[in-house]
Every structure is written in structure tokens, then in C-alpha cells.
Amino acid sequence: MSEVRGAITLITGAASGFGKLLALRVAQEGGDLVLVDRDKEGLEATSEACGACGVKVWPYVVDISSREEIFRTAARIKDEAGPVDILVNNAGVVTGRSFREAPVEKIEATFAVNTLAHVWLVKAFLEEMIARNRGHIVTISSAAGIIGVRRLADYCASKFAVFGFTEALRMEFKKEGLRIKTTIVAPYYAKTGMFEGVRTRVPWVLPLLEPEYVVARIFKAIKKDRPLVVLPPVVRSVWFFRLLGVRVFDAVADVLGVHTSMDTFVGRRTS
Ligand SMILES: NC(=O)c1ccc[n+]([C@@H]2O[C@H](COP(=O)([O-])OP(=O)(O)OC[C@H]3O[C@@H](n4cnc5c(N)ncnc54)[C@H](OP(=O)(O)O)[C@@H]3O)[C@@H](O)[C@H]2O)c1
């Protein structure tokens, strides 16, 4: 059971979306927070709202696409806030174009933020967790981390990667008898603005998710040490349909409109 009260929870991407809502949820429960984002104003707003709950908040404006920045900031965090108990790797970006149209800089940024930042943050905080034999690593992957989707090639690759990374960590911790928990979160599209414009063809099977619902499930998974949260749960059927062969798998995805969902994508930035 990972309690947030009496613990320090680090959340990346805390200025917006899931990160902001999760920070507020942790603060309401009495947990102290280290909040990281590149958006200074948004981060200040989240920090203020969390601080108003009476908990300690350490905000850091950082561009986590830089490994050096991550390691430099991690050293400051250890010094200023103390050991991190719960690490929530949440910040993410999306290009939202076909692979042919995606500029190389955007592809690189996708891997830097969605994948490598997760890896470097774990590298930065894991030894301390091992020394205290206590910790929880939460990875915000995606439903696009278990199925490849048109116009999300770089995003899917980055999300499959952190899914595998976290699963492998879980097995290493288990083998070494460490009491460090991991949680992988794989949500379908949610209404945070990141995927503005996406369409879902069969909403009674695959609804666009409310961010509050996703965050409530993430919070519960942290408290109950759940290793995997797939939202909505029907998305787990991906693994079943894969057993029926590629043709059936593709046909089911087409019926559900998975591969046309991004045709109307606008996102936050259209550059
Ligand atoms: N929303 C969905 O439909 C959905 C579905 C499945 C999975 N997810 C995943 O859930 C996570 C949170 O998504 P969200 O919808 O809450 O996104 P969001 O509202 O866009 O929030 C992401 C936050 O991360 C920050 N960020 C991006 N790049 C950064 C960098 N280099 N350094 C520091 N901070 C950075 C963003 O700042 P800027 O505003 O400056 O970019 C933003 O504040 C992401 O990993 C996303 O891939 C989202």
C-alpha cells in the first residue's frame, strides 16, 4: 500500500491535464509534492492550489527533454525536498502527424519527453529508493502503448517503450526482493486538450475519457499498488484480439474507428 500522506510525490507535467489533477488529489490527501513542468505559469497555478491544501510543494521549471537538466534538477530536489517516495512520470507530447510528415525535431522531442525522460528520472531516483527499500514508480503510458495507431507512429513507439521499460523494472525489483512498486497506466483518449479534435466512432465502447476519471483511477492504483491500469478496461481486449491473427485484429480496430480517430486531430499546438 503506497500512502501519499507522509510521502513525497514527484509529478512531471504538473502544469496541466492529468498531472495537475493528480497533484491536487495528492495534496487533498495530505501528501507533499515535487512538481515539474516547463510551463512556468501553469506550474505556479498548480503549486498554489496544492499549497492551499496545507502541504509542502517544491515546484521546478524544467525542460525534461534534456538529460543534463533532469540530473541537475534531481540533485537539487534531493537537496531541497529530500527523498522522493512516489515518482509519477506523466509529462508527454504528441506530434499527431503521419510518420512521413512528422519533422525529425518533433520525433526526437517525442522520444526525449515520453521515453527517455522517464528512464533518466528513474535513473536519478532509483538508488535512493533502493537504499530505503521503499518507492513507487508510476508510468503514464497510453492505450497507444499497446496498439499501433495511424498518425501516432512516434507517439506509439515512445509509449510502447515505457510500457516495456516499466514491466522489465517490475521483474528486476521482484527478483531482487525490493519493495519498490511500479504502476503502468494506459488510457484511451481523454479530454485534457492534448488530443483536441480526435474522434471516437463507437463511444459506448470507447468513450473519450474524463480526466477526473483517469486521475481517480491512477490515484487508486498508487494507493493499492496496482501494476497495470488500462482505461477504459475494455481496451484490455487488444491482447485477446491479437491472438486471433493480424487480419481479425485490424478489422476489429477498423470497426471501432481506431485508425481514423486521429484524422480530425488538432491538439494543443498545430505546428
Ligand atoms: N490526454 C490523453 O488523451 C492521453 C491519453 C493517454 C495517455 N496520455 C498521456 O498522459 C500524460 C499526460 O497527458 P495530458 O493529457 O495530461 O497532457 P497535457 O495536458 O498536455 O499535460 C502535459 C504537461 O507536460 C508538460 N511537458 C511537455 N513537455 C515537457 C518538457 N519537455 N518538459 C517539462 N514539461 C513538459 C506540458 O507542458 P506544455 O503545455 O508546455 O507542453 C504539460 O504541462 C502524457 O504522457 C500523455 O501522453 C494522455
Tab-separated table of C-alpha atoms and ligand atoms in Angstrom, residues 13 15-19 37-39 62-65 90-93 113 140-142 155 159 187-190 192 194-195 268-269, ligand 1:
chain	number	residue	atom	x	y	z
A	13	GLY	CA	3.810	17.592	-16.420
A	15	ALA	CA	1.051	22.296	-15.004
A	16	SER	CA	-1.814	20.756	-16.956
A	17	GLY	CA	-4.121	17.797	-17.571
A	18	PHE	CA	-3.656	14.585	-15.591
A	19	GLY	CA	-0.544	15.919	-13.837
A	37	ASP	CA	6.921	21.209	-15.784
A	38	ARG	CA	8.325	23.556	-18.440
A	39	ASP	CA	5.201	25.760	-18.261
A	62	VAL	CA	12.462	22.229	-16.149
A	63	ASP	CA	12.594	21.066	-19.738
A	64	ILE	CA	12.774	17.321	-19.194
A	65	SER	CA	13.801	16.666	-22.797
A	90	ASN	CA	3.486	11.818	-16.618
A	91	ALA	CA	4.673	14.652	-18.908
A	92	GLY	CA	4.133	13.860	-22.553
A	93	VAL	CA	3.926	15.367	-26.032
A	113	VAL	CA	9.959	13.506	-23.246
A	140	ILE	CA	1.806	7.164	-17.771
A	141	SER	CA	1.891	5.169	-20.999
A	142	SER	CA	-1.229	5.049	-23.199
A	155	TYR	CA	3.991	8.522	-30.047
A	159	LYS	CA	4.598	4.687	-25.235
A	187	PRO	CA	-5.574	5.322	-21.000
A	188	TYR	CA	-7.537	5.829	-24.207
A	189	TYR	CA	-8.051	9.460	-25.344
A	190	ALA	CA	-9.078	11.845	-22.560
A	192	THR	CA	-7.361	17.266	-21.451
A	194	MET	CA	-3.630	17.190	-25.628
A	195	PHE	CA	-5.666	15.226	-28.188
A	268	ARG	CA	-2.693	21.998	-28.435
A	269	ARG	CA	-0.133	23.095	-30.992
B	1	LIG	N1	-4.904	13.165	-22.864
B	1	LIG	C1	-4.977	11.958	-23.392
B	1	LIG	O1	-5.868	11.653	-24.194
B	1	LIG	C2	-3.962	10.915	-23.037
B	1	LIG	C3	-4.260	9.570	-23.303
B	1	LIG	C4	-3.324	8.600	-22.974
B	1	LIG	C5	-2.122	8.958	-22.384
B	1	LIG	N2	-1.870	10.276	-22.149
B	1	LIG	C6	-0.589	10.621	-21.541
B	1	LIG	O2	-0.856	11.214	-20.280
B	1	LIG	C7	0.178	12.141	-19.958
B	1	LIG	C8	-0.441	13.472	-19.579
B	1	LIG	O3	-1.234	13.897	-20.662
B	1	LIG	P1	-2.189	15.162	-20.568
B	1	LIG	O4	-3.306	14.898	-21.498
B	1	LIG	O5	-2.440	15.500	-19.166
B	1	LIG	O6	-1.227	16.247	-21.275
B	1	LIG	P2	-1.139	17.814	-21.075
B	1	LIG	O7	-2.398	18.368	-20.526
B	1	LIG	O8	-0.621	18.339	-22.374
B	1	LIG	O9	-0.009	17.952	-19.945
B	1	LIG	C9	1.309	17.581	-20.193
B	1	LIG	C10	2.210	18.540	-19.456
B	1	LIG	O10	3.571	18.117	-19.693
B	1	LIG	C11	4.328	19.268	-19.995
B	1	LIG	N3	5.519	18.978	-20.781
B	1	LIG	C12	5.589	18.605	-22.075
B	1	LIG	N4	6.857	18.534	-22.484
B	1	LIG	C13	7.624	18.865	-21.425
B	1	LIG	C14	9.018	19.009	-21.229
B	1	LIG	N5	9.891	18.819	-22.230
B	1	LIG	N6	9.478	19.362	-20.007
B	1	LIG	C15	8.619	19.599	-18.990
B	1	LIG	N7	7.276	19.508	-19.125
B	1	LIG	C16	6.782	19.152	-20.330
B	1	LIG	C17	3.361	20.104	-20.808
B	1	LIG	O11	3.821	21.412	-20.959
B	1	LIG	P3	3.409	22.210	-22.328
B	1	LIG	O12	1.982	22.580	-22.174
B	1	LIG	O13	4.340	23.367	-22.346
B	1	LIG	O14	3.634	21.233	-23.454
B	1	LIG	C18	2.098	19.973	-19.984
B	1	LIG	O15	2.058	20.901	-18.946
B	1	LIG	C19	1.080	12.202	-21.187
B	1	LIG	O16	2.187	11.365	-21.012
B	1	LIG	C20	0.201	11.663	-22.288
B	1	LIG	O17	0.960	11.120	-23.345
B	1	LIG	C21	-2.761	11.260	-22.441
